[in-house]
């Protein structure tokens, strides 16, 4: 059964989708070597390590590298992890808000580096982008594809002013990638998903051409808590699951206090939550796959584990997806 009704002017939803399952059969990440610690920032702005840790949960972030370079590195690791031939990939989806160029998209360059000439396009849904990409990948599998590469990659240092204490404390670079395979057994599955946007909030987080990110931090905070709550609730409802049925939550890593505030309303626990924010900062579209790799490294995901991915970002956009691990 394919179900894709719309419940409002800017909301799309899904539940119980498709005759086949889905399996994230390989994951990889890339982080540039150069660390920008909170203490480094104090040379350029009136802030402190203590303030940044307390108000955001961030201790350091990475800078350097390019979006295509980091994306390619993460993709290569994911391919190795899945142990599949590169040329079996039928589509490259790259979620990024810091593409190498305004035009063309960055995905074709990543495909080139991997030696591929398959379809390749960028998703620009800011920090929700990787979850959007995962849902789109599931759609392509339903159309008959067998294997899609979904990457989230950012070089946010190119659009971040590290002298501005409102934004410079938050953002960093990184990439994460997953090989998304059709699972004929149906054991692994995208149980439900939810995607939404509210263009009335474009002005609270944006970057003009050639300029850096501008943000109304307090308003982003408020909206983020609300949309995380709404989106997680929608996905749970569509999957017919309760909070207790979710084994692991992988939220967008923007600010630990946003996650804590949303969890208080949702009834989720931090124990069930994977966080990498402290050592990565906010890496936008890369943050969820970076945390996914961390959860896998810790053995937190096993066959049958119900994982909730939950993203939000500029736009505003939001997206959630519940995956039963293959
Ligand atoms: N270092 C030290 N002090 C700072 C500071 C910094 N980097 N930034 C702000 N302050 C000060 C302010 O000047 C203010 O001082 P005052 O009370 O004397 O006027 C005080 O701290 C509180 O400022 P406020 O802007 O209310 O801080 P905040 O608690 O909202 O924290 C953010 C600011 C940016 C950390 C927070 O709003 C945030 O994380 N918002 C969400 C941003 C986000 O996640 N964006 C990406 C979404 S994908």
Coordinates of C-alpha atoms and ligand atoms in Angstrom, one line a residue:
X1 CA 0.0 0.0 0.0
X2 CA 1.3 3.4 -0.9
X3 CA -0.2 6.2 1.2
X4 CA 0.7 9.8 0.9
X5 CA -2.2 12.0 1.8
X6 CA -1.7 15.7 2.6
X7 CA -3.1 17.0 5.8
X8 CA -2.4 20.7 5.2
X9 CA -0.8 23.2 2.8
X10 CA 2.8 22.4 3.9
X11 CA 2.8 19.0 5.4
X12 CA 3.3 15.5 4.0
X13 CA 3.0 12.3 5.9
X14 CA 3.4 8.6 5.5
X15 CA 2.7 5.4 7.3
X16 CA 3.0 1.7 6.7
X17 CA 4.6 2.4 3.3
X18 CA 5.3 -0.1 0.6
X19 CA 5.4 -3.8 0.0
X20 CA 9.2 -4.0 0.6
X21 CA 11.2 -3.1 3.5
X22 CA 14.3 -0.9 3.8
X23 CA 17.7 -1.5 5.2
X24 CA 20.5 0.9 6.1
X25 CA 23.2 -1.6 5.3
X26 CA 26.2 0.6 5.6
X27 CA 27.0 3.9 7.4
X28 CA 30.1 6.1 7.2
X29 CA 31.2 9.5 8.4
X30 CA 33.8 12.2 7.9
X31 CA 35.0 15.0 10.1
X32 CA 37.8 17.4 9.2
X33 CA 40.9 17.3 11.4
X34 CA 40.9 20.9 12.5
X35 CA 39.2 21.4 15.9
X36 CA 37.7 24.8 16.9
X37 CA 37.3 24.6 20.6
X38 CA 35.2 27.0 22.7
X39 CA 38.4 28.4 24.2
X40 CA 39.6 29.3 20.6
X41 CA 36.4 31.4 20.1
X42 CA 37.0 33.5 23.2
X43 CA 39.8 35.2 21.3
X44 CA 37.3 36.6 18.8
X45 CA 34.2 37.2 20.8
X46 CA 32.9 38.0 24.2
X47 CA 32.0 34.5 25.4
X48 CA 33.3 31.7 27.6
X49 CA 33.7 28.0 27.4
X50 CA 31.4 27.6 30.4
X51 CA 28.6 29.8 28.8
X52 CA 28.7 27.9 25.5
X53 CA 28.7 24.4 27.2
X54 CA 25.9 25.4 29.6
X55 CA 23.7 27.1 27.0
X56 CA 24.3 24.7 24.1
X57 CA 26.1 21.5 25.2
X58 CA 28.8 22.2 22.7
X59 CA 32.6 22.0 23.6
X60 CA 34.1 22.0 20.1
X61 CA 33.3 21.8 16.4
X62 CA 35.4 20.9 13.3
X63 CA 36.3 23.3 10.5
X64 CA 38.0 22.8 7.1
X65 CA 37.4 20.5 4.1
X66 CA 34.8 20.9 1.5
X67 CA 31.2 19.6 1.3
X68 CA 32.0 17.4 -1.7
X69 CA 35.2 16.1 -0.1
X70 CA 33.6 15.3 3.2
X71 CA 30.6 13.7 1.5
X72 CA 32.8 11.6 -0.7
X73 CA 34.8 10.3 2.3
X74 CA 31.7 9.5 4.3
X75 CA 30.2 7.8 1.2
X76 CA 33.3 5.6 0.7
X77 CA 33.2 4.5 4.3
X78 CA 29.5 3.6 4.0
X79 CA 30.1 1.6 0.8
X80 CA 33.0 -0.2 2.6
X81 CA 30.8 -0.8 5.7
X82 CA 28.0 -2.3 3.5
X83 CA 30.6 -4.2 1.5
X84 CA 28.8 -3.6 -1.8
X85 CA 30.2 -2.8 -5.3
X86 CA 30.2 1.0 -5.9
X87 CA 28.5 0.5 -9.2
X88 CA 25.5 -1.1 -7.6
X89 CA 24.5 2.4 -6.3
X90 CA 21.6 3.6 -8.4
X91 CA 21.1 7.1 -7.0
X92 CA 23.0 9.6 -5.0
X93 CA 21.1 12.0 -2.7
X94 CA 23.1 14.7 -1.0
X95 CA 21.5 16.7 1.7
X96 CA 23.4 20.0 2.2
X97 CA 22.8 23.6 3.0
X98 CA 26.4 24.5 2.2
X99 CA 26.9 23.2 -1.4
X100 CA 30.3 23.6 -3.1
X101 CA 28.6 25.9 -5.7
X102 CA 25.2 27.7 -6.0
X103 CA 25.0 25.8 -9.3
X104 CA 25.5 23.0 -10.0
X105 CA 24.5 20.8 -7.1
X106 CA 27.2 19.0 -5.2
X107 CA 25.9 15.5 -5.6
X108 CA 27.2 15.1 -9.2
X109 CA 30.7 15.9 -8.1
X110 CA 30.4 13.3 -5.3
X111 CA 29.1 10.8 -7.8
X112 CA 32.1 11.6 -10.0
X113 CA 34.6 11.1 -7.2
X114 CA 33.0 7.7 -6.5
X115 CA 33.2 6.8 -10.2
X116 CA 29.4 6.9 -10.7
X117 CA 27.2 8.4 -13.4
X118 CA 23.9 7.5 -11.8
X119 CA 21.3 10.1 -10.9
X120 CA 22.6 12.6 -8.3
X121 CA 20.9 15.5 -6.8
X122 CA 21.0 17.8 -3.7
X123 CA 18.3 18.2 -1.1
X124 CA 18.2 21.6 0.5
X125 CA 16.0 21.3 3.5
X126 CA 18.7 22.6 5.9
X127 CA 19.1 20.5 9.1
X128 CA 16.1 18.3 8.2
X129 CA 17.7 17.4 4.9
X130 CA 19.1 13.9 5.6
X131 CA 15.7 12.7 6.9
X132 CA 14.0 14.2 3.8
X133 CA 16.6 12.3 1.8
X134 CA 15.9 9.0 3.6
X135 CA 12.1 9.3 2.9
X136 CA 12.9 10.2 -0.8
X137 CA 15.2 7.1 -1.0
X138 CA 12.4 4.9 0.3
X139 CA 10.2 6.3 -2.5
X140 CA 12.8 5.5 -5.1
X141 CA 13.1 1.9 -3.7
X142 CA 9.3 1.7 -4.1
X143 CA 9.8 2.8 -7.8
X144 CA 12.0 -0.2 -8.3
X145 CA 15.5 0.9 -7.3
X146 CA 17.5 -1.4 -5.1
X147 CA 20.2 0.8 -3.7
X148 CA 20.4 4.5 -2.9
X149 CA 23.2 6.5 -1.2
X150 CA 21.9 9.1 1.2
X151 CA 24.5 11.6 2.4
X152 CA 24.3 14.6 4.7
X153 CA 27.4 16.9 4.3
X154 CA 28.3 20.4 5.3
X155 CA 31.1 22.9 5.3
X156 CA 29.3 25.5 7.4
X157 CA 32.5 27.3 8.2
X158 CA 32.1 29.0 4.8
X159 CA 28.8 30.6 5.9
X160 CA 29.5 31.1 9.6
X161 CA 30.9 34.2 11.2
X162 CA 33.1 33.0 14.0
X163 CA 33.2 36.5 15.4
X164 CA 29.4 36.5 16.0
X165 CA 28.5 35.0 19.3
X166 CA 25.0 34.4 18.3
X167 CA 25.9 31.9 15.5
X168 CA 29.7 31.3 15.7
X169 CA 29.4 29.2 18.8
X170 CA 27.1 26.7 17.1
X171 CA 28.1 25.5 13.6
X172 CA 30.8 23.1 12.3
X173 CA 31.6 20.8 9.4
X174 CA 31.1 17.1 8.9
X175 CA 29.4 14.4 6.8
X176 CA 27.5 11.2 7.3
X177 CA 26.3 8.7 4.7
X178 CA 24.1 5.6 4.6
X179 CA 23.6 2.9 1.9
X180 CA 19.8 2.5 1.8
X181 CA 18.8 -0.9 0.3
X182 CA 15.6 -2.5 -0.6
X183 CA 14.9 -5.2 2.0
X184 CA 12.8 -7.9 0.3
X185 CA 12.3 -9.7 3.6
X186 CA 10.5 -6.6 5.0
X187 CA 12.3 -7.1 8.3
X188 CA 13.8 -3.7 8.1
X189 CA 11.3 -1.0 7.4
X190 CA 10.4 2.7 7.3
X191 CA 7.5 2.4 9.6
X192 CA 6.3 6.0 9.3
X193 CA 7.5 9.4 8.4
X194 CA 6.5 13.0 8.6
X195 CA 7.8 16.0 6.7
X196 CA 6.7 19.6 7.1
X197 CA 7.7 23.2 6.5
X198 CA 6.6 26.7 7.6
X199 CA 7.9 29.4 5.2
X200 CA 6.6 32.1 7.6
X201 CA 9.9 31.5 9.5
X202 CA 12.4 32.0 6.7
X203 CA 13.6 35.2 8.4
X204 CA 14.7 33.5 11.7
X205 CA 17.6 31.6 10.1
X206 CA 18.9 32.4 6.7
X207 CA 22.0 33.3 4.6
X208 CA 21.9 35.6 1.7
X209 CA 24.1 34.8 -1.4
X210 CA 27.7 35.5 -0.5
X211 CA 26.9 36.2 3.1
X212 CA 27.0 34.4 6.5
X213 CA 24.1 32.9 8.5
X214 CA 21.8 35.3 10.4
X215 CA 19.7 33.9 13.2
X216 CA 17.1 34.9 15.8
X217 CA 18.3 32.3 18.2
X218 CA 15.5 32.6 20.8
X219 CA 12.8 32.2 18.1
X220 CA 14.6 29.3 16.5
X221 CA 14.8 27.6 19.9
X222 CA 11.0 28.1 20.5
X223 CA 10.0 26.9 17.0
X224 CA 12.4 23.9 17.2
X225 CA 10.9 22.6 20.4
X226 CA 7.4 22.9 19.0
X227 CA 8.0 21.2 15.6
X228 CA 10.1 18.4 17.1
X229 CA 7.1 17.7 19.3
X230 CA 4.6 17.8 16.5
X231 CA 6.6 15.7 14.1
X232 CA 7.6 13.0 16.5
X233 CA 3.9 12.7 17.6
X234 CA 2.8 12.4 14.0
X235 CA 5.3 9.7 13.1
X236 CA 4.5 7.7 16.3
X237 CA 0.8 8.0 15.6
X238 CA 1.2 6.9 11.9
X239 CA 3.3 3.9 13.0
X240 CA 0.8 2.9 15.7
X241 CA 3.6 3.1 18.2
X242 CA 4.0 4.8 21.6
X243 CA 6.9 6.6 23.2
X244 CA 7.9 3.3 24.9
X245 CA 8.1 1.4 21.6
X246 CA 11.0 3.6 20.5
X247 CA 14.3 2.1 21.5
X248 CA 16.6 4.9 20.3
X249 CA 16.1 8.5 19.3
X250 CA 18.5 10.2 17.0
X251 CA 17.7 13.9 16.9
X252 CA 19.2 16.8 15.0
X253 CA 22.1 18.0 17.1
X254 CA 21.6 21.7 17.4
X255 CA 21.5 22.5 21.1
X256 CA 21.1 20.0 24.0
X257 CA 18.6 22.3 25.7
X258 CA 16.3 22.1 22.7
X259 CA 16.3 18.3 22.8
X260 CA 15.8 18.3 26.6
X261 CA 12.9 20.8 26.3
X262 CA 11.2 18.8 23.6
X263 CA 11.7 15.5 25.4
X264 CA 10.1 16.9 28.5
X265 CA 6.9 17.5 26.5
X266 CA 7.1 14.3 24.5
X267 CA 8.0 12.0 27.4
X268 CA 11.3 10.7 25.8
X269 CA 14.3 10.1 27.9
X270 CA 17.9 11.3 27.3
X271 CA 19.1 7.7 28.1
X272 CA 17.4 6.6 24.9
X273 CA 18.9 9.5 22.9
X274 CA 22.2 9.5 20.9
X275 CA 24.1 12.8 21.1
X276 CA 27.4 13.8 19.5
X277 CA 26.8 17.5 19.7
X278 CA 29.5 18.1 22.3
X279 CA 32.3 17.3 19.9
X280 CA 30.7 18.3 16.5
X281 CA 28.6 21.3 17.2
X282 CA 25.7 21.8 14.8
X283 CA 26.6 20.2 11.5
X284 CA 23.1 20.7 10.0
X285 CA 22.3 17.9 7.4
X286 CA 25.3 15.8 8.6
X287 CA 24.3 15.8 12.3
X288 CA 21.8 12.9 12.3
X289 CA 24.0 10.4 10.3
X290 CA 27.0 11.4 12.5
X291 CA 25.0 10.5 15.6
X292 CA 23.8 7.3 13.8
X293 CA 27.4 6.2 13.3
X294 CA 28.1 6.9 17.0
X295 CA 25.0 4.8 18.1
X296 CA 26.2 1.9 15.8
X297 CA 29.7 2.1 17.2
X298 CA 28.3 1.7 20.7
X299 CA 26.2 -1.3 19.7
X300 CA 22.9 0.6 20.5
X301 CA 21.2 -0.6 17.3
X302 CA 20.4 -4.3 16.7
X303 CA 18.0 -6.1 14.3
X304 CA 14.5 -5.0 15.3
X305 CA 15.5 -1.8 17.1
X306 CA 13.0 1.0 16.5
X307 CA 15.0 4.1 15.7
X308 CA 13.3 7.5 15.5
X309 CA 15.2 10.1 13.4
X310 CA 14.0 13.6 14.2
X311 CA 15.2 16.7 12.4
X312 CA 14.3 20.4 12.2
X313 CA 16.0 23.4 10.6
X314 CA 15.9 26.6 8.7
X315 CA 12.9 27.1 6.5
X316 CA 11.5 26.2 9.0
X317 CA 11.6 22.6 7.9
X318 CA 11.1 19.5 10.0
X319 CA 11.1 15.7 9.3
X320 CA 10.9 12.5 11.3
X321 CA 11.1 8.9 10.4
X322 CA 10.8 5.7 12.3
X323 CA 12.9 2.9 11.0
X324 CA 12.7 -0.7 12.3
X325 CA 16.3 -1.9 11.9
X326 CA 16.9 -4.8 9.5
Ligands
LIG1 N1 28.4 34.0 25.1 C1 28.2 34.7 26.2 N2 27.0 35.4 26.4 C2 26.1 35.3 25.4 C3 26.3 34.7 24.2 C4 27.6 34.0 24.0 N3 27.9 33.3 22.9 N4 25.3 34.8 23.4 C5 24.4 35.6 24.0 N5 24.9 35.9 25.3 C6 24.2 36.7 26.3 C7 23.3 37.7 25.8 O1 23.9 38.9 25.5 C8 22.3 37.8 26.9 O2 22.9 38.6 27.9 P1 21.9 39.6 28.8 O3 21.0 38.7 29.5 O4 22.9 40.3 29.6 O5 21.2 40.5 27.8 C9 22.2 36.4 27.5 O6 23.5 35.8 27.1 C10 21.1 35.6 27.0 O7 21.0 35.8 25.6 P2 20.0 34.9 24.7 O8 20.2 35.3 23.3 O9 18.7 34.9 25.3 O10 20.7 33.5 24.8 P3 20.1 32.1 24.7 O11 19.9 31.4 25.9 O12 18.8 32.1 23.8 O13 21.2 31.3 23.9 C11 21.6 30.5 21.7 C12 21.6 31.8 22.6 C13 22.0 31.0 20.3 C14 22.6 29.6 22.2 C15 20.2 29.9 21.7 O14 19.2 30.9 21.5 C16 20.0 28.8 20.7 O15 20.7 27.8 20.7 N6 19.0 28.9 19.8 C17 18.7 27.9 18.8 C18 19.7 28.1 17.7 C19 19.8 26.9 16.8 O16 19.7 25.7 17.3 N7 20.0 27.1 15.5 C20 20.1 26.1 14.6 C21 18.8 25.5 14.3 S1 18.9 24.2 13.2

